[in-house]
CSV table of C-alpha atoms and ligand atoms in Angstrom, one decimal:
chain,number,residue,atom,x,y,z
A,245,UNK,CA,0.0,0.0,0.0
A,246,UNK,CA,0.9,3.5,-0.7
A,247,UNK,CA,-0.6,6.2,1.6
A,248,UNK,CA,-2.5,9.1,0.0
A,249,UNK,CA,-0.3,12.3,0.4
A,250,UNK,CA,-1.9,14.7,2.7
A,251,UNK,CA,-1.2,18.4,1.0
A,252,UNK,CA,-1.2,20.6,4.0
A,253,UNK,CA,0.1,23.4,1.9
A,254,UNK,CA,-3.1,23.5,-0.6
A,255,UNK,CA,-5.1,23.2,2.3
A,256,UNK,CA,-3.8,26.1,3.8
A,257,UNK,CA,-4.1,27.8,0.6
A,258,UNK,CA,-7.7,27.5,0.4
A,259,UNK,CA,-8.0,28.3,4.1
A,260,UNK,CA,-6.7,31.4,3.8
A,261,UNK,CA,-8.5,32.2,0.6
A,262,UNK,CA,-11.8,31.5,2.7
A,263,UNK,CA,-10.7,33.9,5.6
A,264,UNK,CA,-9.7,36.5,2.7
A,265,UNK,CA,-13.1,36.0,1.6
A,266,UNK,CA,-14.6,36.7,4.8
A,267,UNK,CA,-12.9,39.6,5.3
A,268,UNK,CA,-13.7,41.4,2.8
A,269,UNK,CA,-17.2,40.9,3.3
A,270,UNK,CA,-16.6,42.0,6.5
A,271,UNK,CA,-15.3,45.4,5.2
A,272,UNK,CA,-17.9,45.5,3.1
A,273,UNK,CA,-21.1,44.9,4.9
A,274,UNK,CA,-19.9,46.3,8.4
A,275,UNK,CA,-16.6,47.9,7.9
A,276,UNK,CA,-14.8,46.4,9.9
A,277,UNK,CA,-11.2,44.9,9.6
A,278,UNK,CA,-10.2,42.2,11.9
A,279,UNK,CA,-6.4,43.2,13.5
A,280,UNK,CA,-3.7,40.8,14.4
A,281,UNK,CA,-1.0,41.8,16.6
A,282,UNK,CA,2.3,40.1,17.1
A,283,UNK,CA,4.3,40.5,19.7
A,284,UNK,CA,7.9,39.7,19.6
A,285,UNK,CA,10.5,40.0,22.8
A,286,UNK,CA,14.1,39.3,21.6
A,287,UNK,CA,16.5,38.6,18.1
A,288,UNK,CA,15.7,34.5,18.4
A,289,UNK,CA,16.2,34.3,14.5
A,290,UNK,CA,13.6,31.4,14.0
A,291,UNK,CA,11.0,33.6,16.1
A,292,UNK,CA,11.7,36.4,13.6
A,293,UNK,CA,10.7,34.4,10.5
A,294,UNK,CA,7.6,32.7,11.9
A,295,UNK,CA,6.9,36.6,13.0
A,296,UNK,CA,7.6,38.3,9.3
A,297,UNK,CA,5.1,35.3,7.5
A,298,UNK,CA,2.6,35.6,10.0
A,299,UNK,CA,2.8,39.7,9.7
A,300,UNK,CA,2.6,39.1,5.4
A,301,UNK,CA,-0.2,36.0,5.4
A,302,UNK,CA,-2.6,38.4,7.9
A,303,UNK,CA,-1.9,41.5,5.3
A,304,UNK,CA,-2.6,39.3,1.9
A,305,UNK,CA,-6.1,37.9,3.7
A,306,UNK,CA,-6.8,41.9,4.2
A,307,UNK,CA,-6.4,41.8,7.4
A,308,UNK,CA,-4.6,44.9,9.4
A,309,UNK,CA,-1.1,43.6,11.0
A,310,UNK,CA,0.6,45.1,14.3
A,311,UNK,CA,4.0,44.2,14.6
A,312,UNK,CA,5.3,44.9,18.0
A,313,UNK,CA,9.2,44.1,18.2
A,314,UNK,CA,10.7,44.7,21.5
A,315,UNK,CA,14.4,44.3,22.8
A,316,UNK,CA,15.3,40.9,25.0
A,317,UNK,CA,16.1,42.5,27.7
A,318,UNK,CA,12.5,44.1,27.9
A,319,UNK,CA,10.8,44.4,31.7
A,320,UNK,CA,7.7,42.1,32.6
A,321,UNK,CA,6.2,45.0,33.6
A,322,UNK,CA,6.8,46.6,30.4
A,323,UNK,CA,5.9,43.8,28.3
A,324,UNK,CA,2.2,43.9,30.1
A,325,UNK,CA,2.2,47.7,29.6
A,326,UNK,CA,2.1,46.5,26.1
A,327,UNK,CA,-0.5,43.5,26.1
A,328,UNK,CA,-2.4,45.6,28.7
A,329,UNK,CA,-2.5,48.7,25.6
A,330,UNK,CA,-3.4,45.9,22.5
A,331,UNK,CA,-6.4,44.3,24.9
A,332,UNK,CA,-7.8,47.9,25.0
A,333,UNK,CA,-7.3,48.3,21.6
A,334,UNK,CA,-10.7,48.0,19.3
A,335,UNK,CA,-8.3,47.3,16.1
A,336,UNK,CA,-6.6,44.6,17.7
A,337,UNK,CA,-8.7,41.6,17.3
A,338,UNK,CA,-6.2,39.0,18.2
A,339,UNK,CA,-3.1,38.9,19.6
A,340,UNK,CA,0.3,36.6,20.1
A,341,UNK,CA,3.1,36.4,22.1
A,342,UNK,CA,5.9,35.1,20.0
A,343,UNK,CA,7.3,32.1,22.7
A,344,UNK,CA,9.9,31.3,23.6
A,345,UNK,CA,10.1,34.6,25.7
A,346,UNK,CA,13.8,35.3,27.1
A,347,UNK,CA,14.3,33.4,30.7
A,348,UNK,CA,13.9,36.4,32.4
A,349,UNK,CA,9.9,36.8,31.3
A,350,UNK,CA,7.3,34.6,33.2
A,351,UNK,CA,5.5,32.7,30.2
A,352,UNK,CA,2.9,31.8,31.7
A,353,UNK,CA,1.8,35.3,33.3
A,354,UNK,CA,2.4,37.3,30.2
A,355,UNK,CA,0.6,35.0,28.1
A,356,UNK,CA,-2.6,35.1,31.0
A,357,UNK,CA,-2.2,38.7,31.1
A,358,UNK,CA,-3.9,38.7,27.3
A,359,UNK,CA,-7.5,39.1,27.2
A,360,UNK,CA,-9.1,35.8,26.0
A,361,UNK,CA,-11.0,37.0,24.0
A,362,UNK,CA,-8.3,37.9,21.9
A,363,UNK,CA,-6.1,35.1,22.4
A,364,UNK,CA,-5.7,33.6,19.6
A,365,UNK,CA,-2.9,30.7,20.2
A,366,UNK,CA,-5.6,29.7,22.9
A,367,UNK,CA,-2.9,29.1,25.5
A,368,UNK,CA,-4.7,31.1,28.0
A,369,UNK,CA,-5.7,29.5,30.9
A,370,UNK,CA,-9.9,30.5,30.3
A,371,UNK,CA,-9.0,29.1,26.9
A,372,UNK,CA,-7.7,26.2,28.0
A,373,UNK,CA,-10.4,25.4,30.7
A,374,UNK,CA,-13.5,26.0,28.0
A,375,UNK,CA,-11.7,23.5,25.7
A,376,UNK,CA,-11.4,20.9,28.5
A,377,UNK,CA,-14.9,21.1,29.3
A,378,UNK,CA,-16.3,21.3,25.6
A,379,UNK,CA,-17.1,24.8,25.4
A,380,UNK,CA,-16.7,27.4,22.9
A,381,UNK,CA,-13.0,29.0,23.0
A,382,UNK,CA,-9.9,29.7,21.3
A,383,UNK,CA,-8.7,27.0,19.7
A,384,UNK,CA,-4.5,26.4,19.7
A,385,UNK,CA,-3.5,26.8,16.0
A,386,UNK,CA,-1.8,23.6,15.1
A,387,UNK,CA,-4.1,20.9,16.5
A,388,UNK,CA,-6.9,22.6,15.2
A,389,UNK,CA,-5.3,22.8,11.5
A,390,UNK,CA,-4.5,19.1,12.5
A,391,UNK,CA,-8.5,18.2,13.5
A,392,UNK,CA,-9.3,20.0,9.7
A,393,UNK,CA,-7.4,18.2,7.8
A,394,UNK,CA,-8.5,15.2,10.0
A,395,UNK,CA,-12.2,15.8,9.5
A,396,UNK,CA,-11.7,16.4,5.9
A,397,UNK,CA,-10.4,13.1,4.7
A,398,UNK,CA,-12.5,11.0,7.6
A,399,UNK,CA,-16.0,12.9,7.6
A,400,UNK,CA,-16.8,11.8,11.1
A,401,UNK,CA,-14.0,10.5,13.6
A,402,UNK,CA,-16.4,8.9,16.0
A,403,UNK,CA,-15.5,5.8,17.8
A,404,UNK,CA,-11.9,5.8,16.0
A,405,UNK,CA,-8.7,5.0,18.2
A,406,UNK,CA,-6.6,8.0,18.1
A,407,UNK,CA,-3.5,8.1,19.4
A,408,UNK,CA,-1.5,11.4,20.5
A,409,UNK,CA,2.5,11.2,20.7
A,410,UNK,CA,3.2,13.7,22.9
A,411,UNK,CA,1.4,15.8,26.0
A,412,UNK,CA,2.3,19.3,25.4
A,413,UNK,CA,0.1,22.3,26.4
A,414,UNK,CA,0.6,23.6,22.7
A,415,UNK,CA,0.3,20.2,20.7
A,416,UNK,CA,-0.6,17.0,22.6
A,417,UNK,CA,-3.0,17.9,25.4
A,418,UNK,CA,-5.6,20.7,22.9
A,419,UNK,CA,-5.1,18.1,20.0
A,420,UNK,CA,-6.3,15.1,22.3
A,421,UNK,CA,-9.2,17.0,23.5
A,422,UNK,CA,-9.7,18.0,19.7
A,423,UNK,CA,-9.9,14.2,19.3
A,424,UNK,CA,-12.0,13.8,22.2
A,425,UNK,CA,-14.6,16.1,21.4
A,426,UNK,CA,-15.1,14.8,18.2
A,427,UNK,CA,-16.0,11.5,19.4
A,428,UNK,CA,-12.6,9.6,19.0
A,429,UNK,CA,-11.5,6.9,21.5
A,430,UNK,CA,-8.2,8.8,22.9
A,431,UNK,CA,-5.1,7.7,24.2
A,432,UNK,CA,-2.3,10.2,24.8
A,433,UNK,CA,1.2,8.9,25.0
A,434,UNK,CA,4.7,10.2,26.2
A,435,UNK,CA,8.1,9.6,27.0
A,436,UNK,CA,6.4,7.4,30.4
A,437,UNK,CA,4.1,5.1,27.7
A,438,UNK,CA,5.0,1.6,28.2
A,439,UNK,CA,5.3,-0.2,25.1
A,440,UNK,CA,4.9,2.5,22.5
A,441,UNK,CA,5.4,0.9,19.7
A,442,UNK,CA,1.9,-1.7,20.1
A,443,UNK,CA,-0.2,1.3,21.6
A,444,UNK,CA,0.8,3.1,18.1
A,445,UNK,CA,-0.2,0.2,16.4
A,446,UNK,CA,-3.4,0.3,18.1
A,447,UNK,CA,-4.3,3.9,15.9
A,448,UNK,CA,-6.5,4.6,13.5
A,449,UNK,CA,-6.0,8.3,13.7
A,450,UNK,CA,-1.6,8.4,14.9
A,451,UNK,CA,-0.8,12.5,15.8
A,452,UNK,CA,3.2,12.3,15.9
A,453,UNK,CA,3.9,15.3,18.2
A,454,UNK,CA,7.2,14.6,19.8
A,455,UNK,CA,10.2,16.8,18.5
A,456,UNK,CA,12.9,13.3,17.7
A,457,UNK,CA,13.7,13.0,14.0
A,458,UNK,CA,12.0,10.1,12.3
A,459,UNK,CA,11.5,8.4,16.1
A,460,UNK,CA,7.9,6.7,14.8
A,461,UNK,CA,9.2,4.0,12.0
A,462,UNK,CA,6.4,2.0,9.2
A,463,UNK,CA,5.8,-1.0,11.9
A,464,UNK,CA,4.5,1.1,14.4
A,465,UNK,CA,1.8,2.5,11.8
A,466,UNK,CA,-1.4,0.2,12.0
A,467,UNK,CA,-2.4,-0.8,7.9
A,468,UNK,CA,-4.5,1.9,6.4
A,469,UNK,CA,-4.6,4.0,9.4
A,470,UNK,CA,-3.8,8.2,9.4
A,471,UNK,CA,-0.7,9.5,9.8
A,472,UNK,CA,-0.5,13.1,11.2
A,473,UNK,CA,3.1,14.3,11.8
A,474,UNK,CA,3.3,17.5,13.6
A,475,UNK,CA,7.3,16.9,14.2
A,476,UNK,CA,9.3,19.8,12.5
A,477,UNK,CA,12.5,18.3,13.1
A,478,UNK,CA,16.2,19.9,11.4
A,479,UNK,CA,18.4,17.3,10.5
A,480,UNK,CA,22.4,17.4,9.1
A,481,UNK,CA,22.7,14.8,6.3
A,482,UNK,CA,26.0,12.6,5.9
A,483,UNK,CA,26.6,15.0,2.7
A,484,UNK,CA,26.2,17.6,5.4
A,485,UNK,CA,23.3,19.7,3.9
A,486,UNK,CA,20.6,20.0,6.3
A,487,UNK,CA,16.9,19.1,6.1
A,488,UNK,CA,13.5,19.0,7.6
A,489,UNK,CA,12.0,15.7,9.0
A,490,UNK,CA,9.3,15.2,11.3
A,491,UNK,CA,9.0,12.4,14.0
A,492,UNK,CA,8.2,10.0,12.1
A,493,UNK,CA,9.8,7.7,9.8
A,494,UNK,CA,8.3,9.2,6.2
A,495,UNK,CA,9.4,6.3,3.8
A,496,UNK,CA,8.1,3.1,5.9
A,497,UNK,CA,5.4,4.9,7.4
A,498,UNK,CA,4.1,5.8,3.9
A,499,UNK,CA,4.3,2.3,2.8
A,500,UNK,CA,1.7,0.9,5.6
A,501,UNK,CA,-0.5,4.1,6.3
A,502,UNK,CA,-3.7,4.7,4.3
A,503,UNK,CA,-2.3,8.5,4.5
A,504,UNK,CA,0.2,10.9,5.9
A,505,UNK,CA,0.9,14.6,6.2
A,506,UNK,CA,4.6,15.3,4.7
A,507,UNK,CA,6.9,17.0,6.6
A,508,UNK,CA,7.3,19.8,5.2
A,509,UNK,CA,4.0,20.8,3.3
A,510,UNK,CA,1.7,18.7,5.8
A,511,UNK,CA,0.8,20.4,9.3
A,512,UNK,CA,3.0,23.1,8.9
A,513,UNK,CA,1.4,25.3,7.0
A,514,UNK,CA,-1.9,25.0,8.3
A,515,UNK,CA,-0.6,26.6,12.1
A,516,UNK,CA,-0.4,30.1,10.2
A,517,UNK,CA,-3.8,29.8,8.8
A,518,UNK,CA,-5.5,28.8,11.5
A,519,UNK,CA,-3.7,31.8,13.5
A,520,UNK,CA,-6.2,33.7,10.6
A,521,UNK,CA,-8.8,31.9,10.6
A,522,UNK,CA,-9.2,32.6,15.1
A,523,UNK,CA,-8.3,35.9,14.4
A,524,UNK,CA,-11.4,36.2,12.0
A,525,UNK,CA,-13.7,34.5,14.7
A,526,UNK,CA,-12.5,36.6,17.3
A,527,UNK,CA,-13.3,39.6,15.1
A,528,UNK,CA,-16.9,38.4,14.8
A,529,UNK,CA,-17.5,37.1,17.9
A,530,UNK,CA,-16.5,41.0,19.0
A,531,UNK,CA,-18.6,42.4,17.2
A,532,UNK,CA,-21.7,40.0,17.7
A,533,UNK,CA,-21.0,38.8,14.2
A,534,UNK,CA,-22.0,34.9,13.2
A,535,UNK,CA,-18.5,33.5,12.4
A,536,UNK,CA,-17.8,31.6,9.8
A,537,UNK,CA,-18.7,28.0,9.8
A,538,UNK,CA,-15.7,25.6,9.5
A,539,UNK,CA,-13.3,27.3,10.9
A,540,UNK,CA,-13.2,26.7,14.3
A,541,UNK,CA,-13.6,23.4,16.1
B,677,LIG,P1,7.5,19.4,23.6
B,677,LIG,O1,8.9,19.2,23.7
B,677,LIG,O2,6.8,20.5,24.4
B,677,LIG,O3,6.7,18.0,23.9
B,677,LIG,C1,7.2,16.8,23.4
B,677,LIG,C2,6.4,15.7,23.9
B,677,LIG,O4,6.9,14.5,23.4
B,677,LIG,C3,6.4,15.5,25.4
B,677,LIG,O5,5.1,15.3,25.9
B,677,LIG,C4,7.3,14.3,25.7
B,677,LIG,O6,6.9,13.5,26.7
B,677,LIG,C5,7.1,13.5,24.4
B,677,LIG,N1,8.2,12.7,24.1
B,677,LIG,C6,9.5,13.0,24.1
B,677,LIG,N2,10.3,11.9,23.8
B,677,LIG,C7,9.5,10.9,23.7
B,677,LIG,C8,9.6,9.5,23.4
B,677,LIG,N3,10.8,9.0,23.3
B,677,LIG,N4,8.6,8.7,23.4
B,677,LIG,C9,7.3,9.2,23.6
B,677,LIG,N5,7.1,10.5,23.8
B,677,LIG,C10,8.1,11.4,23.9
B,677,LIG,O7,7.2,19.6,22.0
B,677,LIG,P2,5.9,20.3,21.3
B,677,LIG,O8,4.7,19.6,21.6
B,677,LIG,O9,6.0,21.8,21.4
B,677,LIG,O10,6.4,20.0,19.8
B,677,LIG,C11,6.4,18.7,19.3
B,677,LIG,C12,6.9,18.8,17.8
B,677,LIG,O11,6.0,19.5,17.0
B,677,LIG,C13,8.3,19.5,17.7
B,677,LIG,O12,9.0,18.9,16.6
B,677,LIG,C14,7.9,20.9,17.2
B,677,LIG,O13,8.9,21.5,16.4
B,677,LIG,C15,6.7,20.6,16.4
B,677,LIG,N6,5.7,21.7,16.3
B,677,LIG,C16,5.2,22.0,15.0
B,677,LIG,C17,4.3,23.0,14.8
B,677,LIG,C18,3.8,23.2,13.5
B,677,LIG,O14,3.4,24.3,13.2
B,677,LIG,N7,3.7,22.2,12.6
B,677,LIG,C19,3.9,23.8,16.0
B,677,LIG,C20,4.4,23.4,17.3
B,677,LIG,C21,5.3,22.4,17.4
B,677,LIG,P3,7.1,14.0,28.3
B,677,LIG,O15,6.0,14.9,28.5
B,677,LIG,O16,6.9,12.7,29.1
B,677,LIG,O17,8.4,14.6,28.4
């Protein structure tokens, strides 16, 4: 068998088309232009890039874009000073903290110092607590590009075994309660799981969210199931060029999966369009606007 190649980056692109579209009819009909602000503490080079094509993708879907870029050795106090401005702010519709912060800066206060309402990475604790009890929130951006592209090849995922690798606040844990609420049969597994390999085999739905090149080989991949690999993994080949992989094993997995996300080109580029698609939602839900169906969980 020969999995069917799931194209993350087309998907993306008709995401974003769909936000573009919503936008301008929200220009249109009500004039209003849903905001994204980005906040960045620091020079981390990797932070700057995801920064500058987030800051481009929200422009090209018509959106406004506020770039905040502060020095490293910014205060805590003055880094709230600035949340504390963009939560007031009616053109600020979302916003995001660029993590990881410098050590100095308390991640967890600054990111629960952003009004909820506009937190549109859903890490906020409120966030966090309405998506662990089923309610309407923010939804963290990669498992819910993940749970699209999962609901788009599957229809319905009730009563499928999923299983998450991984327990992170920002992949693992909002991905499995994804799963969860859509009727899936979950199992979340991490560096403690006892025999990985035959609870991976176990999966119908396998959600690779680990950060170890290529750890998840083809005879851990149940026959026909669906292979999501969040992994973004750099690796140095032995001609010494370097590549990206994710965490699992591409090649053999591809063989025995009825389909997989690439890495890159499969979960990747969805993260950035469901940043726009929250940022449209919490743009709407502001302003007592319907939001679009489809793009939240
Ligand atoms: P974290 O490092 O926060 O979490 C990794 C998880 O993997 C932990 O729960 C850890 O378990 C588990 N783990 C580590 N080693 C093993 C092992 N040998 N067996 C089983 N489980 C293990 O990573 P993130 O969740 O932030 O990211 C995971 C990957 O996803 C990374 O490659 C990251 O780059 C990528 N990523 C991609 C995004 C995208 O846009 N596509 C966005 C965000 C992340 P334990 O808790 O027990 O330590």
């Amino acid at each position: 068998m020969t999995a069917r190649v799931i194209d993350g980056k087309a998907f993306a692109a008709r995401i974003r088309e769909e936000v573009a579209g919503h936008v301008a009819r929200l220009k249109a009909e009500h004039g209003l232009q849903p905001g994204l602000a980005v906040v960045l503490v620091g020079e981390d080079p990797a932070s700057q890039v995801y920064v500058g094509s987030k800051g481009k993708q929200t422009v090209e879907a018509g959106m406004a874009s506020f770039e905040h870029k502060l020095p490293a050795e910014t205060s805590e106090k003055d880094l709230l000073a600035v949340i504390d401005r963009l939560n007031a702010d009616p053109k600020v519709h979302g916003i995001l903290v660029q993590l990881p912060l410098p050590s100095h800066l308390n991640s967890d206060l600054v990111i629960n110092r952003i009004d909820p309402a506009k937190d549109v990475d859903g890490f906020h604790i409120s966030n966090v607590g309405l998506l662990g009890t089923g309610q309407k929130s923010m939804v963290p951006c990669t498992p819910l590009g993940c749970l699209m592209l999962l609901r788009d090849l599957h229809g319905s995922l009730s009563g499928l075994n999923a299983v998450v690798v991984g327990r992170s606040n920002i992949v693992g844990k909002p991905m499995a309660q994804l799963l969860l609420g859509d009727s899936a049969t979950v199992t979340i597994a991490h560096s403690r799981t006892k025999n990985l390999a035959e609870v991976c085999r176990g999966a119908d739905i396998l959600v690779a969210a680990v950060g170890r090149p290529e750890m998840i080989p083809g005879d851990w991949v149940k026959p026909g199931a669906t292979v999501i690999d969040v992994g973004i993994n750099r690796i140095t080949t032995p001609e010494g060029k370097t590549r990206l992989v994710g965490d699992v094993d591409y090649e053999s997995a591809a063989r025995v999966a009825g389909a997989i996300t690439p890495v890159p080109g499969g979960v990747g580029p969805m993260t950035i369009a469901c940043l726009l698609a929250n940022t449209l939602t919490a743009a709407c839900r502001a302003n007592g606007l319907p939001e679009p169906k489809g793009l939240t969980a």
